[in-house]
CSV table of C-alpha atoms and ligand atoms in Angstrom, one decimal:
chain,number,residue,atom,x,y,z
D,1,UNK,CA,-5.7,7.9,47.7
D,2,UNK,CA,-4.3,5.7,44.8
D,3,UNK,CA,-4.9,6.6,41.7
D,4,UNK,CA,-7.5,4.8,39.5
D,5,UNK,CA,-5.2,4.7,36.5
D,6,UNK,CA,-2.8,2.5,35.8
D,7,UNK,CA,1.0,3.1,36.2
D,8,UNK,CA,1.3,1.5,32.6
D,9,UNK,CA,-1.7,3.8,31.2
D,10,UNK,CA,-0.6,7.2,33.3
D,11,UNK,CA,2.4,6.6,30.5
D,12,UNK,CA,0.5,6.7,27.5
D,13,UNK,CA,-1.0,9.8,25.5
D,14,UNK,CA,-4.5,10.0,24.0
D,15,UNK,CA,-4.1,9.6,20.2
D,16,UNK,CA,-3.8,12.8,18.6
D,17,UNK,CA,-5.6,11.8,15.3
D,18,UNK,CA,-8.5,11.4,17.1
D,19,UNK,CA,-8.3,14.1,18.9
D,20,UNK,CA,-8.0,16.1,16.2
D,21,UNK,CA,-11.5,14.2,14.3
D,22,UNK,CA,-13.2,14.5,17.6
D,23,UNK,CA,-13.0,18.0,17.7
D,24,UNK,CA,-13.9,18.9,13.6
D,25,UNK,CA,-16.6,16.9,14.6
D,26,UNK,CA,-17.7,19.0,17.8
D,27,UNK,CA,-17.5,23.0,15.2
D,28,UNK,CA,-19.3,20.7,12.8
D,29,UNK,CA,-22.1,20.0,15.7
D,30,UNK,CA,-22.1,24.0,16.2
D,31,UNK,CA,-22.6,25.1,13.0
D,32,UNK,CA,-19.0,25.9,11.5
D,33,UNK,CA,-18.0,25.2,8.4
D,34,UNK,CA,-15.3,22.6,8.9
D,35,UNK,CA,-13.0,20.7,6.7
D,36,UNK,CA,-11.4,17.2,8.9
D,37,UNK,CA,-8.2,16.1,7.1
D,38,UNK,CA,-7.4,14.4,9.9
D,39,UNK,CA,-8.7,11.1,9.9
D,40,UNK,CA,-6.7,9.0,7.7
D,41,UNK,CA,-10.4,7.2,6.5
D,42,UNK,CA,-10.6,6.5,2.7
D,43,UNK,CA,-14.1,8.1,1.4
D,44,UNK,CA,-14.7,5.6,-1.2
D,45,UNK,CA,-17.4,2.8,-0.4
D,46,UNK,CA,-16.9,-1.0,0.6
D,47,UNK,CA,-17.1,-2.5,-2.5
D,48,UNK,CA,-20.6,-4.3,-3.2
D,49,UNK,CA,-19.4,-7.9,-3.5
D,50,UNK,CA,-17.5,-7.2,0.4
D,51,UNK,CA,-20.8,-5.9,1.8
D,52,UNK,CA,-23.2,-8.9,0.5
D,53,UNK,CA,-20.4,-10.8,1.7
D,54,UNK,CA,-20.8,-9.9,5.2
D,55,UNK,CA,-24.9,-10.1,4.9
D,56,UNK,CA,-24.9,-13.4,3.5
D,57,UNK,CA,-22.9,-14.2,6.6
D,58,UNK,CA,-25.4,-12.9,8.9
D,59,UNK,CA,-27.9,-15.0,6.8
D,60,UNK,CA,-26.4,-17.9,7.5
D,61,UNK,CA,-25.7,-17.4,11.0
D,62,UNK,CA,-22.3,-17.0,10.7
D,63,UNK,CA,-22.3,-15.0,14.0
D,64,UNK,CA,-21.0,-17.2,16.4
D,65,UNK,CA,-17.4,-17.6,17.9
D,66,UNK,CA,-14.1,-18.4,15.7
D,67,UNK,CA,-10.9,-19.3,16.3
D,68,UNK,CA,-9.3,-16.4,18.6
D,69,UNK,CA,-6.7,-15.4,15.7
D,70,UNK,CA,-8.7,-16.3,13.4
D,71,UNK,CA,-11.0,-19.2,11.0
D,72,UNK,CA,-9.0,-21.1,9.1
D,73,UNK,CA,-10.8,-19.6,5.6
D,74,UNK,CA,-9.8,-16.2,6.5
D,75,UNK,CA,-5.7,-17.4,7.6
D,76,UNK,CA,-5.9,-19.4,3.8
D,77,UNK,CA,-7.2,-16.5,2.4
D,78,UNK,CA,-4.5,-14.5,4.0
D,79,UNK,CA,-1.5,-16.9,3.1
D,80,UNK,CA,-2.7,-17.0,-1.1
D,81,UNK,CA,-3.0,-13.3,-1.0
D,82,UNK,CA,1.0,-13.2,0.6
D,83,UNK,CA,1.5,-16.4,-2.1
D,84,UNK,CA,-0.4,-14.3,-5.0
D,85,UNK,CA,1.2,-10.9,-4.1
D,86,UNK,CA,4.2,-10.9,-2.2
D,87,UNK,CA,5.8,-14.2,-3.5
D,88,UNK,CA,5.9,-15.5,0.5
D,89,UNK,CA,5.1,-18.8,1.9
D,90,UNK,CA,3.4,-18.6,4.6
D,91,UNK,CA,1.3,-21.5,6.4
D,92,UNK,CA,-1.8,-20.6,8.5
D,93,UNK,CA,0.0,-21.7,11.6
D,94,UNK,CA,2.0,-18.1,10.6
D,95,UNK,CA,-1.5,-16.1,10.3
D,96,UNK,CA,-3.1,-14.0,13.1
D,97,UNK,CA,-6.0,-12.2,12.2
D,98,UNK,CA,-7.1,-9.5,14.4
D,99,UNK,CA,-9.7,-6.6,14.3
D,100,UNK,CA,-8.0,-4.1,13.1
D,101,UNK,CA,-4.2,-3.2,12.7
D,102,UNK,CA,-3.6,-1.5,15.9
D,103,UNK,CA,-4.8,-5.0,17.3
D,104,UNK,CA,-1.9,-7.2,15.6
D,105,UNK,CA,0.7,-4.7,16.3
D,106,UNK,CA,-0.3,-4.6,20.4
D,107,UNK,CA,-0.8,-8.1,20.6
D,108,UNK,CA,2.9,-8.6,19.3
D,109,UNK,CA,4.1,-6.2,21.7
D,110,UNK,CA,2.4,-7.7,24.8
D,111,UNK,CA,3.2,-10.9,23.7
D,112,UNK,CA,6.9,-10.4,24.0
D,113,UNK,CA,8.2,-7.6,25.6
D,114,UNK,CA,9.4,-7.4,28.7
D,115,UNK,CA,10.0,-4.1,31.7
D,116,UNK,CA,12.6,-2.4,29.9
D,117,UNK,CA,13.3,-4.1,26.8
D,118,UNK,CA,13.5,-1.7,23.8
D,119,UNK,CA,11.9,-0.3,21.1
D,120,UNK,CA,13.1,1.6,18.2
D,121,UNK,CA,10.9,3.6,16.1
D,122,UNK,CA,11.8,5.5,13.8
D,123,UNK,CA,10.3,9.0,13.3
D,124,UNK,CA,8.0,10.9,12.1
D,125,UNK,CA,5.7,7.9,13.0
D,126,UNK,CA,2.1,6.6,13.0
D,127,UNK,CA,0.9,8.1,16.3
D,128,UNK,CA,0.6,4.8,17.9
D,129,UNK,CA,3.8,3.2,18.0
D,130,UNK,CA,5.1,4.6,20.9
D,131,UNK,CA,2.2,5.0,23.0
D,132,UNK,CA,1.5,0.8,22.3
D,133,UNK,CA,5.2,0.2,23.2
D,134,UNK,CA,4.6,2.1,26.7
D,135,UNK,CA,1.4,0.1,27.6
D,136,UNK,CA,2.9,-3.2,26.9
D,137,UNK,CA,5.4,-1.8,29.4
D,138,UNK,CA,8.5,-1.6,27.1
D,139,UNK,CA,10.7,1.7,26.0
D,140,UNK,CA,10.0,3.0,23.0
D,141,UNK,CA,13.3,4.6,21.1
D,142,UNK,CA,12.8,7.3,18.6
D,143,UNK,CA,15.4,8.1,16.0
D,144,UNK,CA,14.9,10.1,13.0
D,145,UNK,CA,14.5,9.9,9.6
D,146,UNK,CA,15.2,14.0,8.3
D,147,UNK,CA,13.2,15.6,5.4
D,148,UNK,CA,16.7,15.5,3.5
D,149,UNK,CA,16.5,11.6,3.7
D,150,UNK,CA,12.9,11.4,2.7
D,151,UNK,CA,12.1,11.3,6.4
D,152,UNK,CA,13.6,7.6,5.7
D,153,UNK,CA,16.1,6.0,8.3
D,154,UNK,CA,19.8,5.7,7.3
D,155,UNK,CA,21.6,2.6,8.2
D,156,UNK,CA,24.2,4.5,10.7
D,157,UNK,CA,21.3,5.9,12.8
D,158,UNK,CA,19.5,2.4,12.9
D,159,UNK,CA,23.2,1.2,14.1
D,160,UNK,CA,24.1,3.8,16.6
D,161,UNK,CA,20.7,3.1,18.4
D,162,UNK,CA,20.8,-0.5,18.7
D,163,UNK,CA,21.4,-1.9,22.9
D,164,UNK,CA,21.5,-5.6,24.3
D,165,UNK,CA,18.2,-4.1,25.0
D,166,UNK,CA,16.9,-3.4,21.5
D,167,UNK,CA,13.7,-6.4,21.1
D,168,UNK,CA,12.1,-4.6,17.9
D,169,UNK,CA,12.5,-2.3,15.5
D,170,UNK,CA,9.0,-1.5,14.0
D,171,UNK,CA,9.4,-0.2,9.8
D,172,UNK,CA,6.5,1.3,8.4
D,173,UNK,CA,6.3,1.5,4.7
D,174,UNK,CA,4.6,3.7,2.9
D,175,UNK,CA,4.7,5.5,6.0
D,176,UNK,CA,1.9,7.4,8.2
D,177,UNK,CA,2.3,10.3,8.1
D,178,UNK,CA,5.1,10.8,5.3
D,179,UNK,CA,3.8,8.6,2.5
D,180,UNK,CA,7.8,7.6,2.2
D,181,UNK,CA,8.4,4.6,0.8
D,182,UNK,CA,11.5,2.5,0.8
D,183,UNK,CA,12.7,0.9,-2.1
D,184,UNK,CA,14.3,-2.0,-2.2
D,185,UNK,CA,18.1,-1.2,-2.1
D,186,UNK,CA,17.4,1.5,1.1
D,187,UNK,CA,15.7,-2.2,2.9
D,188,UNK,CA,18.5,-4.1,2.3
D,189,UNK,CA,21.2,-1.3,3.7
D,190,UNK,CA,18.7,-1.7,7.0
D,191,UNK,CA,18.7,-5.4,6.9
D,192,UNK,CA,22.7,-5.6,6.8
D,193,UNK,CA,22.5,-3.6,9.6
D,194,UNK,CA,20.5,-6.0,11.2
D,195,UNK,CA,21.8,-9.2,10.3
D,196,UNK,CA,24.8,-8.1,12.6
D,197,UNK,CA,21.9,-7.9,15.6
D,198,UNK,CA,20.2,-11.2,15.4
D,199,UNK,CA,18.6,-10.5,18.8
D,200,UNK,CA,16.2,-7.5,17.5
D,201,UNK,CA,12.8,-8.4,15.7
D,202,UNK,CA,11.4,-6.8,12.6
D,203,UNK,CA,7.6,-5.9,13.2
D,204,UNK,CA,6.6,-4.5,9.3
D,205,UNK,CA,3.6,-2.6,9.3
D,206,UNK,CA,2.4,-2.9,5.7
D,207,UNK,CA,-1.1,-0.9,6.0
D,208,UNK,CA,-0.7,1.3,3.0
D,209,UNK,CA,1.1,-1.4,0.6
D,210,UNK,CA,-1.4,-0.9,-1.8
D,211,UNK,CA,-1.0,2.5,-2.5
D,212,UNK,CA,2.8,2.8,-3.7
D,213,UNK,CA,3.3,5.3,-6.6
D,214,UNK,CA,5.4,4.4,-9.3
D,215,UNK,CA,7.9,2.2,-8.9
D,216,UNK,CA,8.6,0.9,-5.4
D,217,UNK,CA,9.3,-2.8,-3.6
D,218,UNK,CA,9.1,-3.5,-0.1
D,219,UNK,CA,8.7,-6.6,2.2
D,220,UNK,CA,8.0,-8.0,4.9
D,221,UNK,CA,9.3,-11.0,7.4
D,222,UNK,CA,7.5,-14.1,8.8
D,223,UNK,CA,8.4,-14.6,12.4
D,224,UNK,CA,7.0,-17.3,15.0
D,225,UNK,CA,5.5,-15.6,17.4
D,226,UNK,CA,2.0,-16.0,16.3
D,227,UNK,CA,1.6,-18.8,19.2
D,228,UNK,CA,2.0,-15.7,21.6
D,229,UNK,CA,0.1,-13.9,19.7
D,230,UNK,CA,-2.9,-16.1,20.3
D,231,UNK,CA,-2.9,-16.7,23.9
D,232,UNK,CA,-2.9,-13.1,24.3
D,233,UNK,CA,-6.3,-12.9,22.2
D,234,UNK,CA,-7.4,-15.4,23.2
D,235,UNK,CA,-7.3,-13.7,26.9
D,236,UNK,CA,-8.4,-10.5,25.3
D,237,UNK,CA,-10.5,-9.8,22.4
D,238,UNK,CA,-11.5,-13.9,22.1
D,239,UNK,CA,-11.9,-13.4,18.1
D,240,UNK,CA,-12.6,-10.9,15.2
D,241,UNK,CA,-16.2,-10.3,14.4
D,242,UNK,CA,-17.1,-13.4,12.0
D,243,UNK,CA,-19.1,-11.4,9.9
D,244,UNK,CA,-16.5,-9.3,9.7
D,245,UNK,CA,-13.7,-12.2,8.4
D,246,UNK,CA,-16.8,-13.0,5.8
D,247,UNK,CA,-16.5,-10.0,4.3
D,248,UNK,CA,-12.5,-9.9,4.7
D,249,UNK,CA,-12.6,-13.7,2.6
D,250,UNK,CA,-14.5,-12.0,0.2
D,251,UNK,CA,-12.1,-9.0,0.1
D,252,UNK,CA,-9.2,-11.7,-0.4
D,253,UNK,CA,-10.3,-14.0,-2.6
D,254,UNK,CA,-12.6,-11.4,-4.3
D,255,UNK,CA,-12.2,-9.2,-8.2
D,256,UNK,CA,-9.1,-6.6,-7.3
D,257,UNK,CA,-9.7,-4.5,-9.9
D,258,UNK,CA,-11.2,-1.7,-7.3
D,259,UNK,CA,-7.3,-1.2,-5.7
D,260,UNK,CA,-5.5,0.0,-8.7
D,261,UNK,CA,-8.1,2.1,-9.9
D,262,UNK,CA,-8.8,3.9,-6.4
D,263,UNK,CA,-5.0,3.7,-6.5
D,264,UNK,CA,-4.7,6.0,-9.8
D,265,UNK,CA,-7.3,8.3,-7.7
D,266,UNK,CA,-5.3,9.0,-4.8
D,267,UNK,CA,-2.1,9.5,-6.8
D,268,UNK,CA,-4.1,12.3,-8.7
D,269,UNK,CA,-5.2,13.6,-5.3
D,270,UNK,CA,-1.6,13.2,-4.1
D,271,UNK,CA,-0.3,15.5,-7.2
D,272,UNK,CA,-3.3,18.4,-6.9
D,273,UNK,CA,-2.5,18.4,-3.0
D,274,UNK,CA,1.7,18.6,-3.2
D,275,UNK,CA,1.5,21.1,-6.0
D,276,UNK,CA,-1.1,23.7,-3.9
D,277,UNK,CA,0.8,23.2,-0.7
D,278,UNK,CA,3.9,24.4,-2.3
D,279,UNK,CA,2.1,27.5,-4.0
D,280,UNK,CA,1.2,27.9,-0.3
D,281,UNK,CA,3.8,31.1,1.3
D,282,UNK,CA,6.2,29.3,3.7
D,283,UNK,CA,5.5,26.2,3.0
D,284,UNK,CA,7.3,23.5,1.7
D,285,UNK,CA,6.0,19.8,0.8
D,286,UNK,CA,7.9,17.0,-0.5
D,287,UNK,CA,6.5,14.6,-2.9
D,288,UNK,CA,5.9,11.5,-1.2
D,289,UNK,CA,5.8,7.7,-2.8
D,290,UNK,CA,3.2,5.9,-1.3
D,291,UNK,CA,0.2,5.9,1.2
D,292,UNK,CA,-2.6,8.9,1.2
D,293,UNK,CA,-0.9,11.6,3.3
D,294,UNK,CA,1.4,14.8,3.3
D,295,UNK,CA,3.7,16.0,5.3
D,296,UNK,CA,4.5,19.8,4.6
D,297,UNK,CA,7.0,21.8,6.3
D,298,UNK,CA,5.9,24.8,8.1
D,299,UNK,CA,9.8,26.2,8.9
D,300,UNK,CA,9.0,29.3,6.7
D,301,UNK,CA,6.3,30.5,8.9
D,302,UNK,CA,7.6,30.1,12.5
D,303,UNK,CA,7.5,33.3,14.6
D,304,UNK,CA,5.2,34.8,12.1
D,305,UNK,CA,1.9,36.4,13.7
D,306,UNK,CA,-1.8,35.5,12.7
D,307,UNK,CA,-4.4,38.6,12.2
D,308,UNK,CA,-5.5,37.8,15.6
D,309,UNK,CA,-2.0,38.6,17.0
D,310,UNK,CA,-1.0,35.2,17.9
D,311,UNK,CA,2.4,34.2,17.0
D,312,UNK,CA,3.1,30.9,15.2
D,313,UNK,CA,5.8,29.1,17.7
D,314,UNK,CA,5.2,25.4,16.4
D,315,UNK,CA,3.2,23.4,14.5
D,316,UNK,CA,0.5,22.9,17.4
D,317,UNK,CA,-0.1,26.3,17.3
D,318,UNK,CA,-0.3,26.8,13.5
D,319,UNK,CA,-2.7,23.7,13.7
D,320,UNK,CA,-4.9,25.2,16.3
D,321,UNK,CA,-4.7,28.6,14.4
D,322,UNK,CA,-5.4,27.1,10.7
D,323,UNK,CA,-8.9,25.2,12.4
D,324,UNK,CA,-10.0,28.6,14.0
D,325,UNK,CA,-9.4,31.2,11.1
D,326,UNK,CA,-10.0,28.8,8.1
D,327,UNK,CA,-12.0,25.7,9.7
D,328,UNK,CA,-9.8,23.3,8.2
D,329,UNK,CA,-8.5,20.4,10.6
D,330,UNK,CA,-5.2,19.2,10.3
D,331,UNK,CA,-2.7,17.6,12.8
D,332,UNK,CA,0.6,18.5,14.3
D,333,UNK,CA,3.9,17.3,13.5
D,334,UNK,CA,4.4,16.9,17.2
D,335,UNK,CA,2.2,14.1,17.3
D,336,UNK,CA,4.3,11.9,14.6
D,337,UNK,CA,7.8,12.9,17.0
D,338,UNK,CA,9.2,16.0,14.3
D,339,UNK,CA,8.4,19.3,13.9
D,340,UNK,CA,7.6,21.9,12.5
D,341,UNK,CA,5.2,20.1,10.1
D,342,UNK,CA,1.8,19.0,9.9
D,343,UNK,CA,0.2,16.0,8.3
D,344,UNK,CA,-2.7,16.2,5.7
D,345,UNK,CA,-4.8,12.7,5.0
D,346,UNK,CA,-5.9,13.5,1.6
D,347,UNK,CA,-8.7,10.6,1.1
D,348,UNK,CA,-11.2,12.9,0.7
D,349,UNK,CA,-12.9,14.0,-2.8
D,350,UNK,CA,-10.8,16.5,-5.5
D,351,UNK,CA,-13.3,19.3,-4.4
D,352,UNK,CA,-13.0,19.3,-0.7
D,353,UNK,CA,-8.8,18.9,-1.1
D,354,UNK,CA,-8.8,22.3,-3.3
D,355,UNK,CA,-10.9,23.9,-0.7
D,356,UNK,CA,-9.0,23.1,2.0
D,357,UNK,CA,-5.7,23.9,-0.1
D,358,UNK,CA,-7.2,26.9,-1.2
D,359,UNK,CA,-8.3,28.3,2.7
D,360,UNK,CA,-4.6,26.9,3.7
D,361,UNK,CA,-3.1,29.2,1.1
D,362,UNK,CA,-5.2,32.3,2.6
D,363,UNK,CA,-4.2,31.7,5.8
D,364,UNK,CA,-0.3,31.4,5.2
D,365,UNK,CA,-0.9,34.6,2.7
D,366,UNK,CA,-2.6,36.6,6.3
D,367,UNK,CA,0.2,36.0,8.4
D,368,UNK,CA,2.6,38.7,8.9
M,1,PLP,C1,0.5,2.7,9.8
M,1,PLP,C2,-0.7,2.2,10.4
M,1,PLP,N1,-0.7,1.1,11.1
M,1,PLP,C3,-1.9,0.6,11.7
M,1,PLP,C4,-3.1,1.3,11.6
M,1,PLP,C5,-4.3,0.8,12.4
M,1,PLP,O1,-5.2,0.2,11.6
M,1,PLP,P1,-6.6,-0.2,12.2
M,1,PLP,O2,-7.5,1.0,12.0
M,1,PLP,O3,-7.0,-1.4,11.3
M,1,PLP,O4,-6.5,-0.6,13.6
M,1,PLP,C6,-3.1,2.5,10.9
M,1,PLP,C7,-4.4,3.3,10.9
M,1,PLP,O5,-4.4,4.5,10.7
M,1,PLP,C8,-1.9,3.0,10.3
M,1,PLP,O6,-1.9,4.2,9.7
C-alpha cells in the first residue's frame, strides 16, 4: 500500500520546541511540578493600545478578506517602521505580510527553490530552517558557527560551502538559540564573501532585532521576490487575519516606549540566568548579545551518571534526565544541529529563572 504521507513531508522532523512544550504541558496535566523553558514565548502582555486595536477592528467589521500579502495600511506601516528604524527604503510593492514568521520564511522558500537547489544554514539554528528547506523540496546545508566564534560563521566556512547549487543562505541575527549577534564589521566579511557569488540569496531573519544588548548593528536586504511570494499565499493561506494586521498597524505606528523597557528586563534576566548557569558544576555558558535565550555547554558532564544510574551520553539525554529529576523542561542542542548543549528561553519572570537555575544547579551537583 502507498504511504499516506508525502515524499516531501516523510523528510521533515516534528519541531522539537514543541515537542518539548507539549510535553511540560502533559506532567503539568498530571500533577508535577514543571518548569517549561522551552517555548521561546515572551510572558509580558500585549500592550493595551494593540489589544483595543484589534477590538475596534472587530467593531467595525474589519473581519473580511485583505489583500493575500497583505492591506496596504499594514505594508505602509511596515515600510515607515524600515524608513524610521533601519534607515531602508522600501515601497509596499517590497512588503509581504504573513501570519507569523515561519509563514514569510516558507513562502520564500516555496516560491523559489527548485529539486535540489541549495541551502546553507548555518548552525546552531532556529529549529525550523532546515526542516522548511526540505518541504519546499530543496537541500538544506549546515555549516558551523563554533562556541570559540560566538557560534558565529566565519567567512572561510561560508566560502568553502558555496556550489552552482547554493540559492540561499539564511542569517539569523540575534540568533535562536544562541542570542549571538553579529556586528557590523563580522556582516560585511560575510557579504564580501558573497559579492563574489551573485547567484545566492540572502534571506535575513530579523525576529529578535529588538532585543540587541549593548552595542550591536545588523541589516537586512530588500530583494524582489515578493511577486512569488504572493501567488504562493495567495494559493495558500489567502491573507493574514485582518483583525490581526489592526492590531499589527497599531503596533507600528503605535508609542514604542514598551520595547526598550521590556528590553532592559530581559537583559537583567539574561545576566541573573548566565551567571547561575556558570555556578552550575560542568557547565559552561557564554554571554550572548541579543535575543532571550542561552545556550550552555554541557561538555563537562558527558559520561557522568545520574542518581538513577543513567549515564549522560548527549544533550538529549541530559535533557530528558534534567525534566524527570528536577521538572524543568529544556531542549537539546541536537535540535539546533550542535551538541552537547542545550538551549534555555528565558522570557519568563526573575522568580521562575532562579528556580529553574537553582534545581539545574542540584541536578549537575547529583551527578557522579
Ligand atoms: C528565529 C525565528 N524565526 C522565526 C520564528 C517564527 O515566528 P512566528 O512564531 O511568527 O511564526 C521564530 C519563532 O520562534 C524564530 O525564533
Amino acid at each position: 500500500m502507498s504511504s499516506l504521507q508525502s515524499a516531501a513531508l516523510s523528510r521533515v522532523k516534528p519541531s522539537a520546541t514543541l515537542a518539548v512544550t507539549a510535553q511540560a504541558r502533559a506532567l503539568k496535566a498530571e500533577g508535577r511540578d514543571v518548569i517549561g523553558l522551552g517555548a521561546g514565548e515572551p510572558d509580558f502582555d500585549t500592550p493595551e493600545n494593540v489589544k483595543a486595536a484589534a477590538i475596534d477592528a472587530i467593531r467595525r467589521g474589519e473581519t473580511k478578506y485583505t489583500d493575500a500579502d497583505g492591506m496596504p495600511e499594514l505594508k505602509k506601516a511596515v515600510s515607515a517602521k524600515f524608513k524610521r528604524e533601519n534607515g531602508l527604503d522600501y515601497d509596499i510593492s517590497q512588503i509581504h505580510v504573513a501570519p507569523g514568521g515561519k509563514t514569510v520564511i516558507y513562502n520564500a522558500l516555496v516560491a523559489t527553490l527548485s529539486p535540489g537547489d541549495e541551502v546553507i544554514v548555518p548552525a546552531p539554528y532556529w529549529v525550523s530552517y532546515p526542516d522548511m528547506v526540505l518541504l519546499a523540496g530543496g537541500e538544506p546545508v549546515r555549516v558551523v558557527g563554533h562556541e570559540a566564534d560566538g557560534f558565529k560563521l566565519k567567512p572561510d566556512v561560508l566560502e568553502a560551502a558555496i556550489t552552482a547549487r547554493t540559492k540561499w543562505i539564511i542569517l539569523n541575527s540575534p540568533s535562536n538559540p544562541t542570542g549571538a549577534a553579529y556586528t557590523r564589521a563580522e556582516l560585511e566579511a560575510l557579504a564580501a564573501v558573497l559579492r563574489r557569488h551573485p547567484q545566492v540569496w540572502v534571506l535575513t531573519d530579523d525576529m529578535y532585532e529588538h532585543l540587541i544588548y549593548g552595542d550591536f548593528e545588523y541589516t537586512g536586504g530588500p530583494k524582489p521576490l515578493i511577486d512569488l511570494m504572493r501567488k504562493v499565499a495567495g494559493q495558500t493561506t489567502s491573507n493574514p487575519s485582518s483583525i490581526s494586521q489592526w492590531a499589527a498597524v497599531e503596533a507600528l505606528n503605535g508609542p514604542q516606549d514598551f520595547i526598550p523597557e521590556r528590553g532592559k528586563a530581559f537583559e537583567a534576566r539574561r545576566d541573573l540566568v548566565v551567571s547561575m548557569l556558570n555556578q552550575a558544576s560542568g557547565i559552561r555558558c557564554a554571554t550572548p548579545e541579543g535575543a532571550f535565550y542561552v545556550y550552555p555547554s554541557i561538555e563537562g558532564l558527558i559520561g557522568k551518571t545520574t542518581d538513577a544510574g543513567v549515564v549522560i551520553a548527549d544533550d538529549e539525554v541530559f535533557t530528558a534526565e534534567l525534566l524527570a529529576a528536577e521538572g524543568v523542561a529544556v531542549v537539546q542542542g541536537a535540535a539546533f544541529g550542535l551538541s552537547p548543549y542545550f538551549r534555555i528561553s528565558y522570557a519568563t519572570s526573575d522568580a521562575v529563572l532562579e528556580e529553574a537555575c537553582t534545581r539545574i544547579q542540584r541536578f549537575c551537583a547529583s551527578l557522579r
